Amino acid sequence: MSLMVVSMACVGFFLLQGAWPHEGGQDKPFLSAWPSPVVSEGEHVALQCRSRLGFNEFSLSKEDGMPVPELYNRVFRNTVFIGPVTPAHAGTYRCRGSHPHFLTGWSAPSNPLVIMVTGVHRKPSLLAHPGPLVKSEETVILQCWSDVMFEHFLLHREGISKDPSRLVGQIHDGVSKANFSIGPMMLALAGTYRCYGSVTHTSYQLSAPSDPLDIVVTGPYEKPSLSAQPGPKVQAGESVTLSCSSRSSYDMYHLSREGGAHERRLPAVRKVNRTFQADFPLGPATHGGTYRCFGSFRHSPYELSDPSDPLLVSVTGNPRHLHVLIGTSVVIILFILLLFFLLHLWYSNKKNAAVMDQEPAGNRTANSEDSDEQDPQEVTYAQLDHCVFTQRKITRPSQRPKTPPTDTSMY
């Protein structure tokens, strides 16, 4: 009986040792960052240390880069929030978990997690070759480049928590660039991509992110049809509308032009003939091109149908609105010239009037003396009519007091 009790105690001890790992054991925790290990300067990031055993507490340590004093000798529960993030937070982190049933203290250290802080340098540019619409099973090249001499480039897909891809920058013709190969293309690789640049001495401090680039996989659904109204051949300046339609219940249609940098999107509208259609107005036609359209569903925005058959839109003749524009421009120019002439004439007249008002005082005195020598009953008035002077003599009634005659009559 005693032998059985001892045996059961030994079995229980070994089971307990297997269930709760000791320090340095194989059952190490997993450290992750949410929403992403790539964090813009000034934002926040959450670090979570997890294990299948579950932890009551965990500690966090930073292995390289600038020290972060708020992490030293501190124990956290579940999640620790870091922020506002500064370049000092960039670096490699690990965590250790603690549990009341651990016999020898803390767990083994977790996987390394690299936190990268962006916004330290000017953003690079991101391009897709041959284009952002990629057929299933094909390969696309994403090129990140900048006139800043970055030594490394990183490519990151939004919504993915794993470390971004890293390549050494190649310098050609005064620019630094790196080519990332993505493929064979599948839905799991589609999404929104951004790239960053870094220099060697601050490899965890990155540039501002490039503008987002959507990589879309095409081919899993049937192609729609594309037509032009009033037709694919139009006179320059005339309006043209491209209609994309299908019997498949697509939620959205996408219109692209060969050589164009951006696509246009419009929601599909159900028609009376049970087709789903979107009308893309191109406005007054100025130049032609080859167009294609695609359909997509709301639940899978990065997955498009096969492209429609190409539609060549050709534009002939001179734009009619150009003649109207030229005529209007001529009228405006003539009006401006006429206005300038009238203003010049008005200014000249005003200047002449000012000169006349500012005659020398001697001339005004002589004129007044001459006037005194004239008959006191005659006064000269000057009437000003647009700088044309006329003189008019007006005889005023004498204002001398009337006196009786000096001759007397003797009776």
Coordinates of C-alpha atoms in Angstrom, one line a residue:
M1 CA 0.0 0.0 0.0
S2 CA 2.8 2.4 0.9
L3 CA 4.6 1.5 -2.3
M4 CA 1.5 2.5 -4.3
V5 CA 1.3 5.9 -2.5
V6 CA 5.0 6.6 -3.2
S7 CA 4.5 5.6 -6.9
M8 CA 1.5 7.9 -7.3
A9 CA 3.4 10.8 -5.7
C10 CA 6.3 10.4 -8.1
V11 CA 4.0 10.3 -11.1
G12 CA 2.2 13.4 -9.9
F13 CA 5.6 15.2 -9.4
F14 CA 6.7 14.4 -12.9
L15 CA 3.4 15.5 -14.4
L16 CA 3.6 18.7 -12.5
Q17 CA 7.1 19.3 -13.8
G18 CA 5.9 18.7 -17.4
A19 CA 2.8 20.9 -17.1
W20 CA 4.6 24.0 -15.6
P21 CA 7.8 24.9 -17.4
H22 CA 10.9 26.1 -15.5
E23 CA 13.2 28.9 -16.5
G24 CA 14.9 28.3 -19.7
G25 CA 12.3 25.6 -20.7
Q26 CA 11.0 25.1 -24.2
D27 CA 7.5 26.5 -23.4
K28 CA 8.5 30.1 -23.8
P29 CA 5.9 32.9 -24.2
F30 CA 5.0 34.8 -27.4
L31 CA 5.4 38.6 -27.6
S32 CA 3.3 40.5 -30.1
A33 CA 2.5 44.1 -31.0
W34 CA -0.9 45.6 -31.8
P35 CA -1.9 47.1 -34.2
S36 CA 1.6 46.7 -35.7
P37 CA 5.3 46.6 -34.7
V38 CA 5.8 49.6 -37.2
V39 CA 4.7 52.6 -35.2
S40 CA 4.5 56.3 -36.3
E41 CA 6.3 58.7 -34.0
G42 CA 3.8 60.1 -31.5
E43 CA 1.4 57.2 -31.7
H44 CA 0.8 54.3 -29.2
V45 CA 1.5 50.6 -29.4
A46 CA 0.3 47.7 -27.2
L47 CA 2.7 44.8 -26.3
Q48 CA 1.1 41.5 -25.2
C49 CA 2.9 38.5 -23.7
R50 CA 1.0 35.3 -24.1
S51 CA 1.4 31.6 -23.5
R52 CA -0.8 28.5 -23.7
L53 CA -0.3 28.2 -19.9
G54 CA -1.5 31.7 -19.2
F55 CA 0.4 34.3 -17.2
N56 CA -0.7 36.4 -14.2
E57 CA 2.2 38.7 -14.7
F58 CA 5.1 39.3 -17.1
S59 CA 8.2 41.5 -17.3
L60 CA 9.4 43.3 -20.4
S61 CA 13.0 44.0 -21.4
K62 CA 14.7 45.9 -24.2
E63 CA 17.8 44.4 -25.6
D64 CA 19.3 47.1 -27.8
G65 CA 18.9 50.7 -28.8
M66 CA 18.3 53.5 -26.4
P67 CA 17.2 52.5 -22.8
V68 CA 13.6 52.9 -21.8
P69 CA 13.7 53.6 -18.0
E70 CA 9.9 53.1 -17.5
L71 CA 10.3 49.3 -18.3
Y72 CA 13.0 48.5 -15.7
N73 CA 12.1 46.5 -12.6
R74 CA 8.4 46.6 -13.4
V75 CA 5.8 43.8 -13.6
F76 CA 2.9 44.1 -16.0
R77 CA -0.5 42.3 -16.3
N78 CA -1.8 41.1 -19.7
T79 CA -0.8 44.1 -21.8
V80 CA 1.5 47.1 -21.6
F81 CA 0.8 50.3 -23.6
I82 CA 3.7 52.3 -24.8
G83 CA 3.4 55.9 -26.0
P84 CA 3.5 58.5 -27.2
V85 CA 6.2 56.7 -29.1
T86 CA 9.6 58.4 -29.6
P87 CA 12.7 57.2 -31.5
A88 CA 14.0 56.0 -28.1
H89 CA 11.4 53.3 -28.1
A90 CA 12.7 51.7 -31.2
G91 CA 14.6 48.4 -30.6
T92 CA 14.2 44.7 -29.8
Y93 CA 12.0 43.5 -26.9
R94 CA 11.4 40.2 -25.1
C95 CA 9.1 39.2 -22.3
R96 CA 9.1 36.6 -19.5
G97 CA 6.0 35.2 -17.9
S98 CA 5.2 34.4 -14.3
H99 CA 2.7 32.0 -12.8
P100 CA 2.0 30.9 -9.2
H101 CA 2.7 27.2 -10.2
F102 CA 6.1 27.9 -11.7
L103 CA 8.6 26.1 -9.4
T104 CA 11.7 28.1 -10.4
G105 CA 10.5 31.6 -11.1
W106 CA 10.1 33.2 -14.5
S107 CA 9.6 31.4 -17.8
A108 CA 12.1 31.3 -20.6
P109 CA 12.4 34.6 -22.7
S110 CA 10.0 35.0 -25.5
N111 CA 10.7 35.5 -29.2
P112 CA 12.4 38.8 -30.0
L113 CA 10.0 41.6 -31.2
V114 CA 11.4 44.5 -33.1
I115 CA 9.6 47.8 -32.7
M116 CA 10.3 50.3 -35.5
V117 CA 9.5 54.0 -35.2
T118 CA 8.7 55.9 -38.4
G119 CA 8.7 59.5 -39.3
V120 CA 12.4 60.2 -38.7
H121 CA 13.3 60.8 -42.4
R122 CA 11.4 61.9 -45.6
K123 CA 9.1 59.4 -47.2
P124 CA 10.2 57.3 -50.2
S125 CA 8.1 56.3 -53.2
L126 CA 6.5 52.9 -54.0
L127 CA 5.7 51.6 -57.5
A128 CA 4.4 48.3 -58.8
H129 CA 5.8 46.7 -62.0
P130 CA 4.1 46.0 -64.3
G131 CA 1.1 47.3 -62.3
P132 CA -0.9 47.0 -59.1
L133 CA -3.5 44.6 -60.8
V134 CA -1.9 41.2 -60.8
K135 CA -3.3 38.0 -62.3
S136 CA -3.5 35.0 -60.0
E137 CA -0.2 33.0 -59.9
E138 CA 1.8 35.8 -61.5
T139 CA 4.6 37.9 -59.8
V140 CA 4.7 41.6 -59.2
I141 CA 7.8 43.7 -58.4
L142 CA 7.3 46.5 -55.8
Q143 CA 10.1 49.1 -56.1
C144 CA 10.8 51.4 -53.2
W145 CA 13.1 54.3 -54.1
S146 CA 14.2 57.8 -52.8
D147 CA 16.7 60.5 -53.5
V148 CA 17.7 60.1 -49.8
M149 CA 20.6 57.7 -49.7
F150 CA 18.9 55.0 -47.6
E151 CA 21.0 52.0 -46.9
H152 CA 18.0 49.7 -46.2
F153 CA 14.4 49.6 -47.4
L154 CA 11.5 47.8 -45.6
L155 CA 8.2 46.7 -47.1
H156 CA 5.2 46.3 -44.9
R157 CA 1.6 45.1 -45.6
E158 CA -1.1 46.8 -43.5
G159 CA -2.9 44.5 -41.0
I160 CA 0.1 42.1 -40.7
S161 CA 1.9 41.9 -37.3
K162 CA 5.0 40.1 -38.4
D163 CA 8.3 42.0 -39.1
P164 CA 8.4 43.8 -42.5
S165 CA 10.6 42.5 -45.3
R166 CA 14.0 44.2 -45.5
L167 CA 16.4 44.7 -48.4
V168 CA 19.7 46.5 -48.9
G169 CA 19.3 49.7 -51.0
Q170 CA 21.1 49.9 -54.3
I171 CA 22.3 53.3 -55.5
H172 CA 21.8 54.1 -59.2
D173 CA 21.8 57.5 -60.9
G174 CA 21.6 59.5 -57.7
V175 CA 18.7 57.5 -56.2
S176 CA 18.6 54.6 -53.7
K177 CA 16.1 51.8 -54.4
A178 CA 15.2 48.2 -53.7
N179 CA 13.0 45.7 -55.6
F180 CA 10.7 43.4 -53.6
S181 CA 9.3 40.4 -55.5
I182 CA 5.8 39.4 -54.5
G183 CA 4.4 36.1 -55.8
P184 CA 3.1 33.8 -57.0
M185 CA 0.1 36.1 -56.4
M186 CA -2.8 34.8 -54.3
L187 CA -5.4 36.5 -52.2
A188 CA -3.3 36.1 -49.0
L189 CA -0.6 38.4 -50.6
A190 CA -3.1 41.1 -51.8
G191 CA -3.5 44.2 -49.7
T192 CA -2.2 47.7 -49.0
Y193 CA 1.6 48.0 -49.0
R194 CA 3.9 50.8 -47.8
C195 CA 7.7 51.0 -47.7
Y196 CA 10.2 52.8 -45.5
G197 CA 13.9 53.7 -45.6
S198 CA 16.5 53.5 -42.9
V199 CA 20.2 54.2 -42.4
T200 CA 22.7 51.9 -40.7
H201 CA 23.3 53.7 -37.4
T202 CA 19.6 53.9 -36.7
S203 CA 18.2 50.8 -38.3
Y204 CA 15.1 50.7 -36.1
Q205 CA 14.3 54.4 -36.8
L206 CA 12.6 54.6 -40.2
S207 CA 11.5 57.2 -42.6
A208 CA 7.9 58.4 -42.9
P209 CA 5.8 55.7 -44.8
S210 CA 5.4 55.9 -48.6
D211 CA 2.0 56.6 -50.0
P212 CA -0.2 53.4 -49.8
L213 CA -0.2 51.1 -52.8
D214 CA -3.1 48.6 -53.2
I215 CA -2.0 45.3 -54.7
V216 CA -5.1 43.5 -56.1
V217 CA -5.3 39.9 -57.5
T218 CA -7.5 39.4 -60.6
G219 CA -9.0 36.3 -62.2
P220 CA -11.2 34.3 -59.9
Y221 CA -14.5 35.7 -61.3
E222 CA -16.0 36.0 -64.8
K223 CA -15.2 39.1 -66.7
P224 CA -17.7 42.0 -67.2
S225 CA -18.4 43.7 -70.5
L226 CA -17.3 47.3 -71.4
S227 CA -19.0 49.6 -73.9
A228 CA -18.9 53.3 -74.8
Q229 CA -21.7 55.7 -75.3
P230 CA -22.3 57.2 -77.9
G231 CA -19.4 55.1 -79.3
P232 CA -15.7 54.4 -79.1
K233 CA -14.9 57.0 -81.8
V234 CA -15.8 60.6 -80.8
Q235 CA -14.9 64.1 -81.8
A236 CA -12.6 66.0 -79.6
G237 CA -14.6 67.9 -77.0
E238 CA -17.6 65.6 -77.1
S239 CA -18.7 63.8 -73.9
V240 CA -18.3 60.0 -73.7
T241 CA -19.5 57.5 -71.1
L242 CA -18.0 54.0 -70.5
S243 CA -20.5 51.4 -69.2
C244 CA -19.3 48.3 -67.3
S245 CA -21.9 45.6 -66.8
S246 CA -22.4 41.9 -66.0
R247 CA -25.0 39.4 -64.9
S248 CA -22.9 38.6 -61.9
S249 CA -24.0 40.6 -58.8
Y250 CA -20.9 42.6 -58.4
D251 CA -20.9 45.3 -55.7
M252 CA -18.3 47.5 -57.3
Y253 CA -16.8 48.2 -60.7
H254 CA -13.2 49.3 -61.3
L255 CA -12.2 51.2 -64.5
S256 CA -8.5 51.4 -65.5
R257 CA -6.7 53.0 -68.4
E258 CA -3.5 51.6 -69.8
G259 CA -0.6 53.8 -68.7
G260 CA -2.8 55.5 -66.1
A261 CA -1.6 55.7 -62.5
H262 CA -5.0 55.4 -60.8
E263 CA -8.2 53.5 -61.3
R264 CA -11.8 54.8 -60.9
R265 CA -14.4 53.0 -58.8
L266 CA -18.2 53.2 -58.8
P267 CA -20.8 51.1 -57.1
A268 CA -22.8 48.7 -59.3
V269 CA -26.5 49.5 -59.9
R270 CA -29.0 46.8 -60.8
K271 CA -30.8 47.4 -64.1
V272 CA -34.3 46.3 -65.3
N273 CA -32.7 43.7 -67.5
R274 CA -31.2 42.0 -64.4
T275 CA -27.7 43.2 -65.1
F276 CA -25.4 45.1 -62.7
Q277 CA -23.9 48.2 -64.2
A278 CA -21.8 51.3 -63.5
D279 CA -21.5 54.2 -65.9
F280 CA -18.2 56.1 -65.9
P281 CA -18.5 59.6 -67.5
L282 CA -15.2 60.7 -69.0
G283 CA -16.4 64.2 -69.8
P284 CA -15.3 66.1 -72.9
A285 CA -12.9 63.9 -74.7
T286 CA -9.4 65.3 -75.3
H287 CA -7.3 62.1 -76.0
G288 CA -8.0 58.5 -76.4
G289 CA -6.8 55.3 -74.7
T290 CA -7.4 51.7 -74.0
Y291 CA -9.7 50.9 -71.1
R292 CA -10.6 47.8 -69.1
C293 CA -13.0 47.2 -66.3
F294 CA -13.3 44.8 -63.4
G295 CA -15.9 43.6 -60.9
S296 CA -15.5 43.0 -57.2
F297 CA -17.5 42.0 -54.1
R298 CA -17.8 44.0 -50.9
H299 CA -16.5 41.1 -48.7
S300 CA -13.2 40.8 -50.8
P301 CA -12.1 44.3 -51.9
Y302 CA -8.6 43.1 -53.0
E303 CA -9.9 40.4 -55.3
L304 CA -11.2 41.4 -58.7
S305 CA -12.8 39.6 -61.6
D306 CA -11.0 38.8 -64.9
P307 CA -10.6 42.1 -66.9
S308 CA -13.1 42.9 -69.6
D309 CA -12.1 42.9 -73.2
P310 CA -10.0 46.0 -74.0
L311 CA -11.9 49.0 -75.4
L312 CA -10.0 51.5 -77.5
V313 CA -11.5 55.0 -77.3
S314 CA -10.2 57.2 -80.2
V315 CA -10.6 61.0 -80.4
T316 CA -10.5 62.8 -83.7
G317 CA -10.7 66.5 -84.8
N318 CA -10.0 69.7 -82.9
P319 CA -11.8 70.4 -79.7
R320 CA -14.8 72.7 -80.3
H321 CA -14.4 74.2 -76.8
L322 CA -10.9 75.3 -77.8
H323 CA -12.4 77.8 -80.4
V324 CA -14.8 79.1 -77.7
L325 CA -11.9 79.5 -75.3
I326 CA -9.8 81.4 -77.8
G327 CA -12.7 83.7 -78.7
T328 CA -13.4 84.4 -75.1
S329 CA -9.7 85.1 -74.4
V330 CA -9.6 87.6 -77.3
V331 CA -12.6 89.5 -76.0
I332 CA -11.2 89.6 -72.5
I333 CA -7.9 91.0 -73.8
L334 CA -9.6 93.7 -75.8
F335 CA -11.7 94.7 -72.8
I336 CA -8.6 95.0 -70.7
L337 CA -6.9 97.2 -73.3
L338 CA -9.9 99.5 -73.6
L339 CA -10.2 99.8 -69.8
F340 CA -6.5 100.7 -69.6
F341 CA -6.9 103.4 -72.3
L342 CA -9.9 105.0 -70.4
L343 CA -8.0 105.0 -67.2
H344 CA -5.0 106.6 -68.9
L345 CA -7.2 109.3 -70.4
W346 CA -8.9 110.0 -67.1
Y347 CA -5.6 110.3 -65.3
S348 CA -4.3 112.7 -67.9
N349 CA -7.3 114.9 -67.6
K350 CA -7.1 115.0 -63.9
K351 CA -3.4 115.9 -64.1
N352 CA -4.1 118.8 -66.4
A353 CA -6.8 120.2 -64.1
A354 CA -4.4 120.1 -61.2
V355 CA -1.8 122.1 -63.2
M356 CA -4.4 124.8 -64.0
D357 CA -5.4 125.1 -60.4
Q358 CA -1.7 125.6 -59.4
E359 CA -1.0 128.8 -61.5
P360 CA 1.7 131.1 -60.1
A361 CA 0.5 133.7 -57.6
G362 CA 1.9 136.6 -59.7
N363 CA -0.3 135.6 -62.7
R364 CA -3.3 135.5 -60.4
T365 CA -2.5 139.1 -59.1
A366 CA -2.0 140.5 -62.5
N367 CA -5.3 139.1 -63.6
S368 CA -7.1 140.6 -60.7
E369 CA -5.6 144.0 -61.4
D370 CA -6.6 143.9 -65.0
S371 CA -10.1 143.0 -63.9
D372 CA -10.1 146.1 -61.6
E373 CA -9.3 148.4 -64.5
Q374 CA -12.3 147.2 -66.4
D375 CA -15.7 148.8 -66.1
P376 CA -16.9 148.0 -62.6
Q377 CA -20.2 147.1 -64.1
E378 CA -18.6 144.3 -66.2
V379 CA -17.4 141.1 -64.6
T380 CA -15.8 138.2 -66.5
Y381 CA -16.7 134.7 -65.5
A382 CA -14.9 131.5 -66.6
Q383 CA -16.9 128.4 -67.1
L384 CA -14.9 125.0 -66.9
D385 CA -16.3 122.3 -69.2
H386 CA -14.0 119.3 -69.5
C387 CA -10.9 121.5 -69.7
V388 CA -12.4 123.8 -72.5
F389 CA -12.5 127.3 -71.2
T390 CA -15.0 129.9 -72.5
Q391 CA -15.4 133.5 -71.4
R392 CA -18.7 135.2 -71.1
K393 CA -19.2 138.9 -70.2
I394 CA -22.2 139.5 -68.0
T395 CA -23.3 143.0 -67.1
R396 CA -24.4 143.3 -63.6
P397 CA -26.7 146.0 -62.5
S398 CA -24.9 148.8 -60.7
Q399 CA -24.8 148.4 -57.0
R400 CA -24.0 152.1 -56.4
P401 CA -26.6 153.8 -54.2
K402 CA -29.0 155.9 -56.1
T403 CA -28.9 159.7 -55.3
P404 CA -31.2 162.4 -56.5
P405 CA -29.9 164.6 -59.3
T406 CA -27.5 167.4 -58.3
D407 CA -29.2 170.0 -60.5
T408 CA -31.8 172.1 -58.8
S409 CA -34.6 174.0 -60.4
M410 CA -35.5 177.5 -59.3
Y411 CA -39.0 178.4 -59.3

